[in-house]
CSV table of C-alpha atoms in Angstrom, one decimal:
chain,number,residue,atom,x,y,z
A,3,UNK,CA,30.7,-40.8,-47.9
A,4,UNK,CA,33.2,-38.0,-48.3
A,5,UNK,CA,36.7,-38.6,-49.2
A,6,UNK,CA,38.7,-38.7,-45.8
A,7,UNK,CA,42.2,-36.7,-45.1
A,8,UNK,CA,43.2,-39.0,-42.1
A,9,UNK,CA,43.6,-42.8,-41.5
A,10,UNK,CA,43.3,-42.4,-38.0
A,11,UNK,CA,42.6,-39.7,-35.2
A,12,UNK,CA,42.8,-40.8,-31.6
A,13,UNK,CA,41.6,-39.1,-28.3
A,14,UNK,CA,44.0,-39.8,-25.3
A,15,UNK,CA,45.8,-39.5,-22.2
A,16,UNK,CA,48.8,-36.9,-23.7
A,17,UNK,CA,51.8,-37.8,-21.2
A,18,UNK,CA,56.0,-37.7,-21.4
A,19,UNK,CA,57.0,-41.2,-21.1
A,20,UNK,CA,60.3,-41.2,-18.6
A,21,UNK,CA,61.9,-44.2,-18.4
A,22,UNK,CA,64.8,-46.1,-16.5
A,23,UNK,CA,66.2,-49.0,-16.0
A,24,UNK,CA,65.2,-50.6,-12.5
A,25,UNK,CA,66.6,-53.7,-10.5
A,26,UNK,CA,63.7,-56.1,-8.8
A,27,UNK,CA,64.9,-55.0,-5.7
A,28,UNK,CA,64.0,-51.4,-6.5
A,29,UNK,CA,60.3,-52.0,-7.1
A,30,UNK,CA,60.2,-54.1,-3.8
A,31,UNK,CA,61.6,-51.3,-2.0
A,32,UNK,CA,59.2,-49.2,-3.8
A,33,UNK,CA,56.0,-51.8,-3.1
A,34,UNK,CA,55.8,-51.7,-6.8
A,35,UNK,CA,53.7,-54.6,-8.5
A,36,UNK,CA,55.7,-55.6,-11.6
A,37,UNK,CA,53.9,-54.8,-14.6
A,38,UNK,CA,51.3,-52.8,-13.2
A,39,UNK,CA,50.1,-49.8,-14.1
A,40,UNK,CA,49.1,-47.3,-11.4
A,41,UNK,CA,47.9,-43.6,-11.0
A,42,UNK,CA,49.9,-40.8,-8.6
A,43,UNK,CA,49.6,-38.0,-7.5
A,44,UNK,CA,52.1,-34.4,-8.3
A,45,UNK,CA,53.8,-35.2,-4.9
A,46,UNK,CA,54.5,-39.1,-5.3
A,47,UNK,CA,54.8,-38.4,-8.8
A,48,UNK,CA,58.0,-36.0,-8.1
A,49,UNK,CA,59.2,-38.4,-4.8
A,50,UNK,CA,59.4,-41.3,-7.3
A,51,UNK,CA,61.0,-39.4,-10.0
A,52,UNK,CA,63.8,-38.7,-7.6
A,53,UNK,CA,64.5,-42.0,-6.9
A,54,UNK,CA,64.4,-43.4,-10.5
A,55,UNK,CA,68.4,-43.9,-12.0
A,56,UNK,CA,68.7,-41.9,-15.5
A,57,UNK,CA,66.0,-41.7,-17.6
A,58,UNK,CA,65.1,-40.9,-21.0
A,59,UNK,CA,62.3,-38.4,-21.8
A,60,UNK,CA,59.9,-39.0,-25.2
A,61,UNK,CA,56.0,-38.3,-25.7
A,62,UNK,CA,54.2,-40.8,-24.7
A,63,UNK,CA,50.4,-42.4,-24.0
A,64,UNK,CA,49.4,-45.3,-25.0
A,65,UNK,CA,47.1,-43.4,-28.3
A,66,UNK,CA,49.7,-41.2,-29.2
A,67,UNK,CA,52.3,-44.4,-29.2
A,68,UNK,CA,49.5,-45.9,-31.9
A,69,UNK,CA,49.2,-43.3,-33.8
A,70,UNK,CA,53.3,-42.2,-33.7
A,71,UNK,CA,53.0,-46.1,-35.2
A,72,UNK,CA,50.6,-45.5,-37.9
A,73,UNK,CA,52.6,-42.7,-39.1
A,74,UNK,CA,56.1,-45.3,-39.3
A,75,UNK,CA,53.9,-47.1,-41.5
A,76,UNK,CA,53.1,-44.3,-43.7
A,77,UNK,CA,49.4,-43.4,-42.7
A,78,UNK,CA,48.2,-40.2,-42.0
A,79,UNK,CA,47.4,-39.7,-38.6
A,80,UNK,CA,46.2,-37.0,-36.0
A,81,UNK,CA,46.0,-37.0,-31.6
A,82,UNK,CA,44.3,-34.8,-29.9
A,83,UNK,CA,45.5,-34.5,-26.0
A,84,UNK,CA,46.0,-32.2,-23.6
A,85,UNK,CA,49.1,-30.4,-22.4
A,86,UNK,CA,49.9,-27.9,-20.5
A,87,UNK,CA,52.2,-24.6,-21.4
A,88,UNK,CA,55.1,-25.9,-19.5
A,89,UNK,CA,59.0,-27.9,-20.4
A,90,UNK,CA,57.3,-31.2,-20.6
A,91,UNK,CA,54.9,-29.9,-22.8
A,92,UNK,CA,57.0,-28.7,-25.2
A,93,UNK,CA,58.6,-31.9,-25.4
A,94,UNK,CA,55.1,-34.0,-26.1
A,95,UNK,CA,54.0,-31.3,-28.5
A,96,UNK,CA,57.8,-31.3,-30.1
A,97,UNK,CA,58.3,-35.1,-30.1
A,98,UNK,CA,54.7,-36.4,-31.7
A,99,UNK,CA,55.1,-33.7,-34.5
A,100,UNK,CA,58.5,-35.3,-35.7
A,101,UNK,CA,56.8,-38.2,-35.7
A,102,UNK,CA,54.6,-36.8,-38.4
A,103,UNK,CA,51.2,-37.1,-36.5
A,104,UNK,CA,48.9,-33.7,-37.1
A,105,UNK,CA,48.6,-32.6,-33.0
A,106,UNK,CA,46.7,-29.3,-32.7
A,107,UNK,CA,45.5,-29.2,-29.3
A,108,UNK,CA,45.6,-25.9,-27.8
A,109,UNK,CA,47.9,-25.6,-24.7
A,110,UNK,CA,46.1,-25.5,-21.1
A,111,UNK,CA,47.6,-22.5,-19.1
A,112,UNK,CA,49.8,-24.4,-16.8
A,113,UNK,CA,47.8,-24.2,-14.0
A,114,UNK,CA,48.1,-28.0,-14.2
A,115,UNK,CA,51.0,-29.1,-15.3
A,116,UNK,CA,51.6,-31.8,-17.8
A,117,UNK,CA,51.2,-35.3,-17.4
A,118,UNK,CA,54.5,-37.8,-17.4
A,119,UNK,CA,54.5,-41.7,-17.1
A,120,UNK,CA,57.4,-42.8,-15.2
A,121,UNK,CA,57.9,-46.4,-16.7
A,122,UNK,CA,60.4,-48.8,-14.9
A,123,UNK,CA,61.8,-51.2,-17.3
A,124,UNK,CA,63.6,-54.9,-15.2
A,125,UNK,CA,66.2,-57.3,-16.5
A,126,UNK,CA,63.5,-59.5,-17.6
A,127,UNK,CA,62.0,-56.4,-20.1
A,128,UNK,CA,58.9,-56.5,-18.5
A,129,UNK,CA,57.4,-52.6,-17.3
A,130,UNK,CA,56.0,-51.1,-14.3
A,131,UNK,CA,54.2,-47.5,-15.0
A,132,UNK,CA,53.7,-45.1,-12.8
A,133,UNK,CA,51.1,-42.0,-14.3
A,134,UNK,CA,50.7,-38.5,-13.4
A,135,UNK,CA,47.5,-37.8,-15.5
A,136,UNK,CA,48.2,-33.9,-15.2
A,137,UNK,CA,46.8,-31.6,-17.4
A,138,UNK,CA,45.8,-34.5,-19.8
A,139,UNK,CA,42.7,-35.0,-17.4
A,140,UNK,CA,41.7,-31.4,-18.1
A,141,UNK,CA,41.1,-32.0,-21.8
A,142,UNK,CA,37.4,-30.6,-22.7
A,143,UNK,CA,34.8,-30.4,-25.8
A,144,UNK,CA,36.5,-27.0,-26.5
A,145,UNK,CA,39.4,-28.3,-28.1
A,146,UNK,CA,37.5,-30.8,-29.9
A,147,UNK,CA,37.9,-29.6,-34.1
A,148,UNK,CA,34.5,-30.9,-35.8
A,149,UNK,CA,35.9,-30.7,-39.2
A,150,UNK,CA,39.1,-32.9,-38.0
A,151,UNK,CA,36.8,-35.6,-36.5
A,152,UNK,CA,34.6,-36.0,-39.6
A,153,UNK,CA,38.1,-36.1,-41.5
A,154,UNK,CA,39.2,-39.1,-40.1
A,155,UNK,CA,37.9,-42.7,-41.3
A,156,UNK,CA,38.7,-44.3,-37.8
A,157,UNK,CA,38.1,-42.3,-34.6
A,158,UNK,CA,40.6,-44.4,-32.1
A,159,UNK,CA,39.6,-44.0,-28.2
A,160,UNK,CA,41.5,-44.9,-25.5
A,161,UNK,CA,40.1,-45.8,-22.0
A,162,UNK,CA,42.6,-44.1,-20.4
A,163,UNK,CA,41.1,-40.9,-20.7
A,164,UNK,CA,37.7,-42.2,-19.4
A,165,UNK,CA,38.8,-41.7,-16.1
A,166,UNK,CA,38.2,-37.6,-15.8
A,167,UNK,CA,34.7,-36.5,-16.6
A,168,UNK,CA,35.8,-33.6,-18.7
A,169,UNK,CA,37.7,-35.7,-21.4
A,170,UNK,CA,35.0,-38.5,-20.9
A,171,UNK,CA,32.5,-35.8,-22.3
A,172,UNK,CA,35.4,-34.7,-25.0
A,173,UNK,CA,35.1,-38.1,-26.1
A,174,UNK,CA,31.4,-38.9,-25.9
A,175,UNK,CA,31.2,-35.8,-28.4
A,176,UNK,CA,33.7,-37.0,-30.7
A,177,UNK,CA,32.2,-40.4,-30.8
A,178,UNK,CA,28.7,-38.3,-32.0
A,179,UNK,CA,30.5,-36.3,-34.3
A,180,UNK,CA,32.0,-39.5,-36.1
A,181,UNK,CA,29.0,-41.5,-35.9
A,182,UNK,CA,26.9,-38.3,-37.5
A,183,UNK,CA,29.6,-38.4,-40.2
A,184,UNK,CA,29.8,-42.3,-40.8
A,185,UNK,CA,32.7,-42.9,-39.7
A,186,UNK,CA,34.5,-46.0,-37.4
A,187,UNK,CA,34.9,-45.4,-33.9
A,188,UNK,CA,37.8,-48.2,-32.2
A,189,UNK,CA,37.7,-47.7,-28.7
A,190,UNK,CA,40.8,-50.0,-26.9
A,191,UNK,CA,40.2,-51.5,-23.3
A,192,UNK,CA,43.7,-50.0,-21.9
A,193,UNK,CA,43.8,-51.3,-18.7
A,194,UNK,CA,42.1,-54.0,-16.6
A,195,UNK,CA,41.5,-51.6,-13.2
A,196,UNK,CA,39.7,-49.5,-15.6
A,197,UNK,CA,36.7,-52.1,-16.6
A,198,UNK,CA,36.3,-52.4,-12.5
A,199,UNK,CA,35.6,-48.9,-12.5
A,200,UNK,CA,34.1,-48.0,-15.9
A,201,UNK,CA,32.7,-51.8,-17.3
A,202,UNK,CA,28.7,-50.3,-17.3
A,203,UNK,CA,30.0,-47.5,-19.7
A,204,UNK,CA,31.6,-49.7,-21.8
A,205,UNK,CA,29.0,-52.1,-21.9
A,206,UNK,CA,26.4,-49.7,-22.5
A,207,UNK,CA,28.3,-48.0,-25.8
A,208,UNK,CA,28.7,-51.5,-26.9
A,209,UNK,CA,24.9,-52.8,-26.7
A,210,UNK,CA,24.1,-49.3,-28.2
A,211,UNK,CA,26.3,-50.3,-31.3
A,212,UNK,CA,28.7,-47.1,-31.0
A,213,UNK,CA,31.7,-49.1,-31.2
A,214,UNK,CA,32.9,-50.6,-34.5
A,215,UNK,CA,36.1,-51.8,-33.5
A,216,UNK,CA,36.8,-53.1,-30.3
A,217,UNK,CA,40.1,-54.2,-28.8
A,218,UNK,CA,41.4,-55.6,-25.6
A,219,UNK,CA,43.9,-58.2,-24.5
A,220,UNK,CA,42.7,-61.6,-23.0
A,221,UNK,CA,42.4,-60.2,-19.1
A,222,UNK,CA,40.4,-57.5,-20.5
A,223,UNK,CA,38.0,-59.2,-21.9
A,224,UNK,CA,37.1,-61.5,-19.3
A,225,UNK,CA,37.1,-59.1,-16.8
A,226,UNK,CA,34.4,-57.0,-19.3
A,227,UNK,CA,32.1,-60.4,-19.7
A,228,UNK,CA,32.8,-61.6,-16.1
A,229,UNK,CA,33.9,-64.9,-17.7
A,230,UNK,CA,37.2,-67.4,-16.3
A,231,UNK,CA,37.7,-68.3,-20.1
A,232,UNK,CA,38.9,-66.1,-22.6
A,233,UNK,CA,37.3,-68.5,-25.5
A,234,UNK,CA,34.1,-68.3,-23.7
A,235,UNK,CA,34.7,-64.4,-23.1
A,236,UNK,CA,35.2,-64.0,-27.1
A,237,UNK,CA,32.8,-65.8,-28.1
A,238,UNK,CA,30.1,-63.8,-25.4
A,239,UNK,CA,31.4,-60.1,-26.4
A,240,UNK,CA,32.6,-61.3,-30.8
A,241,UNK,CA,28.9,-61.3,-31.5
A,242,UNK,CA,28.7,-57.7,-30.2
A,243,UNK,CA,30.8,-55.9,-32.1
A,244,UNK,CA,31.0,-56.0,-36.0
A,245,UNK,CA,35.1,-56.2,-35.5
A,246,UNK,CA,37.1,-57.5,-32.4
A,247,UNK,CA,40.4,-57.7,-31.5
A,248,UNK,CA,42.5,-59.7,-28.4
A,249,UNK,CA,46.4,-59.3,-28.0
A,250,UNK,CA,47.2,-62.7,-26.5
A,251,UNK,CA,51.2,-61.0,-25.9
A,252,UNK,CA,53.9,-63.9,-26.6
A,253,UNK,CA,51.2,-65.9,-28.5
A,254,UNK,CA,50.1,-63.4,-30.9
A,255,UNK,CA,46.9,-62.0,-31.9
A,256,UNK,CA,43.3,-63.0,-32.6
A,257,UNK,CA,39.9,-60.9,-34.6
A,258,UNK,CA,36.2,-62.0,-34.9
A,259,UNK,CA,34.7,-60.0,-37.9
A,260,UNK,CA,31.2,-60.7,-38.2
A,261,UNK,CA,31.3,-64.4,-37.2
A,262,UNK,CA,34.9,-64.5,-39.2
A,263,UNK,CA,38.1,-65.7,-36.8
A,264,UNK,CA,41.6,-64.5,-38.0
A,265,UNK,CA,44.8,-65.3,-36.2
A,266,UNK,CA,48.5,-64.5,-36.4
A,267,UNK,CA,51.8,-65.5,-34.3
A,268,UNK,CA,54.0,-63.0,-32.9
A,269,UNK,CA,56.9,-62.2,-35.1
A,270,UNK,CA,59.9,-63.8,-32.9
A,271,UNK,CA,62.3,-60.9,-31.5
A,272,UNK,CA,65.8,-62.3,-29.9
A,273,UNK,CA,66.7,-60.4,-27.6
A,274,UNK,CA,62.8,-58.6,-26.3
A,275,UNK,CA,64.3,-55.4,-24.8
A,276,UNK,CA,61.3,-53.5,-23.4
A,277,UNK,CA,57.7,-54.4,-24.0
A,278,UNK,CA,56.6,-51.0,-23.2
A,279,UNK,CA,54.0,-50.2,-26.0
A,280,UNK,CA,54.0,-53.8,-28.0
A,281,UNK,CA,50.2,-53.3,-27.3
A,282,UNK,CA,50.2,-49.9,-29.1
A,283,UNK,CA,52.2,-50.5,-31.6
A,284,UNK,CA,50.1,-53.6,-32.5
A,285,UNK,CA,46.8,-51.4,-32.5
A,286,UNK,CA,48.9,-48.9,-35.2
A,287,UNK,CA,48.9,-52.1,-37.6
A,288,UNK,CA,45.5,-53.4,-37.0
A,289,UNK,CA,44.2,-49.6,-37.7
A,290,UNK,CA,46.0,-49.0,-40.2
A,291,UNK,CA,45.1,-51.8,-42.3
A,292,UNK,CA,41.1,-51.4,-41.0
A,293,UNK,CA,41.6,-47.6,-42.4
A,294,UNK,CA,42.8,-49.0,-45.6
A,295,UNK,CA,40.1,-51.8,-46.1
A,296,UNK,CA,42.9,-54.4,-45.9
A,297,UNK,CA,42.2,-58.3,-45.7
A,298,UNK,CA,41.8,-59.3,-41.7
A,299,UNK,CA,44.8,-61.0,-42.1
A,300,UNK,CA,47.0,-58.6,-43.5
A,301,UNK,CA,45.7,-56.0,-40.9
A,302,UNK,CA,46.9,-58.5,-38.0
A,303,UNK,CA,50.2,-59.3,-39.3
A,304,UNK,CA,50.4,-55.5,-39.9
A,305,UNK,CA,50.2,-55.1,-36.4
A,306,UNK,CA,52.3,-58.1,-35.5
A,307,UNK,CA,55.3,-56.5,-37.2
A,308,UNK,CA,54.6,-53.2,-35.9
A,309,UNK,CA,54.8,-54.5,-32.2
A,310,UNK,CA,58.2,-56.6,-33.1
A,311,UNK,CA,60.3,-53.5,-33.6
A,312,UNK,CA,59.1,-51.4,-31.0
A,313,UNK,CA,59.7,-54.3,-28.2
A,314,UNK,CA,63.3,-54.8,-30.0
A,315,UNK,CA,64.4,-51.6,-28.3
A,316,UNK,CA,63.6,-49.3,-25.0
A,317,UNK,CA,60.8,-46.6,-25.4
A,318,UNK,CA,57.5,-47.1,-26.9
A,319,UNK,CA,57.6,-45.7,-30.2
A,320,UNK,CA,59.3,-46.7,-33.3
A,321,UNK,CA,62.9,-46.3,-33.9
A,322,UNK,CA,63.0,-46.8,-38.0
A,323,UNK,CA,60.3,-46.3,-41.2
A,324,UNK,CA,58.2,-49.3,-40.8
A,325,UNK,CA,56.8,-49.0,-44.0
A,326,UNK,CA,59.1,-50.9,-46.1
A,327,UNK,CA,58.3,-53.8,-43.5
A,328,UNK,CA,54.5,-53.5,-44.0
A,329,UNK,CA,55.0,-53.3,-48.0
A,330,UNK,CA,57.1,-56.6,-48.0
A,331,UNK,CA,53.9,-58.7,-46.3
């Protein structure tokens, strides 16, 4: 197998993150579920953005938050998404490069214009998004670089992007190219509306043995194996996949490799600020350490420290270097 120039290269929804600061009441008046995720169109997305309080701006989706993470842990890391030639994509092209993640992806022509999440963050920390898609839906085979794919020992999906059929293709592509190549594939559940919609695809990549790495949180899973209990859920879908990983939030993390169960306990935060990307960031450890052939245990508390920081503060991505926390493990 050739030597590889990336840790990680992820495919996803490519999106400015605005968020605010909301009061209960507001998401009632809004008929907001709290800590939901749902889809709008330009005009809702612009009527909602009108009535948000201030709001800070920062490149977001919930790939490019993993792999912003893998590169505070020192990997090397690439995103491919799209965006369109407008502000907003300046600021996603601007803000995941001062990150230090390679993002190449040609500019659409503004036809469509880029896609934003306006995240609502409550009192109690927890977040309710609200996602234009935008020009991020428009992503195609095109911008797809070969040569970067087979440079990358983990090709990192994220289901968010399965819901277009042009990036769908995008990424049905990349998953050849990296197979063809020998390298990993991760592919990450995202969101539990999405295995209503989508839960045959998924299935069928996983019976065909495409996905290496496979990781969900504890409602995902059992809405994938149609099962009440997650232990009976993991123990249907473990077998499946040669590595598998379940966020369990609050009580920390679990992975079946091959028949092997590993576990690790969040890392206790005092105050928890804004849970917006904990998931992510916990995905940036796991890869990382899966990239670097680290012990299953290291990997999880890599990502249980990763997802500490970044709930410590608002915004999804990390604030400091989280490498010197990952080298004192």
């Amino acid at each position: 197998m050739t030597r590889t120039r990336l840790d990680v290269l992820a495919l996803g929804d490519a999106v400015v993150d605005v968020i605010a600061t909301a009061e209960d009441s507001f998401l009632e008046q809004e008929g907001l579920v709290k800590g939901s995720m749902r889809v709008l169109d330009a005009a809702e997305a612009t009527r909602l953005y009108e009535r948000m309080g201030p709001a800070r701006e920062t490149s977001g989706g919930s790939a490019a938050n993993t792999v912003a993470g893998i590169a505070a842990l020192g990997g090397r890391a690439g995103f491919v998404g799209q965006v369109a030639d407008d502000q907003l994509g300046e600021v996603f092209a601007h803000d995941i490069r001062a990150h230090g993640v390679e993002f190449e992806t040609p500019k659409g022509d503004g036809a469509v214009p880029t896609g934003r999440c306006l995240i609502l963050v409550t009192p109690d920390a927890q977040r309710t998004m609200n996602t234009f898609p935008g020009a991020s839906h428009t992503l195609s085979e095109t911008a797809l670089d070969e040569a970067q794919i087979r440079g990358a020992a983990i090709l990192y999906l994220e289901a968010y992007l399965w819901r277009a059929e042009a990036p769908r293709k995008a990424m049905r592509k990349a998953l050849s190219v990296a197979r063809a190549a020998g390298r990993k594939v991760a592919f990450t559940l995202s969101d539990i509306a999405l295995i209503a919609l989508y839960r045959e695809h998924y299935a069928d990549m996983i019976d065909a043995g495409e996905i290496d790495l496979l990781i969900a949180n504890e409602a995902e899973i059992k809405a994938l194996t149609r099962m009440d209990d997650h232990e009976s859920a993991i123990a249907t879908l473990a077998p499946k996949v040669p590595l598998l990983l379940v966020t369990r939030s609050e009580k920390g993390a679990v992975a079946f490799e091959r028949g092997r169960r590993a576990e690790v306990a969040a890392v206790p935060v005092d105050p928890v600020v804004d849970t917006t990307g904990a998931g992510d960031l916990f995905a940036a450890g796991f890869l990382l350490g899966v990239a670097r052939e680290c012990p299953l245990e290291h990997s999880l508390r890599m990502g249980a420290v990763a997802a500490a920081e970044v709930i410590s503060h608002f915004g999804a991505r990390p604030e400091i270097d989280l490498e010197p926390l990952i080298a004192a493990l």
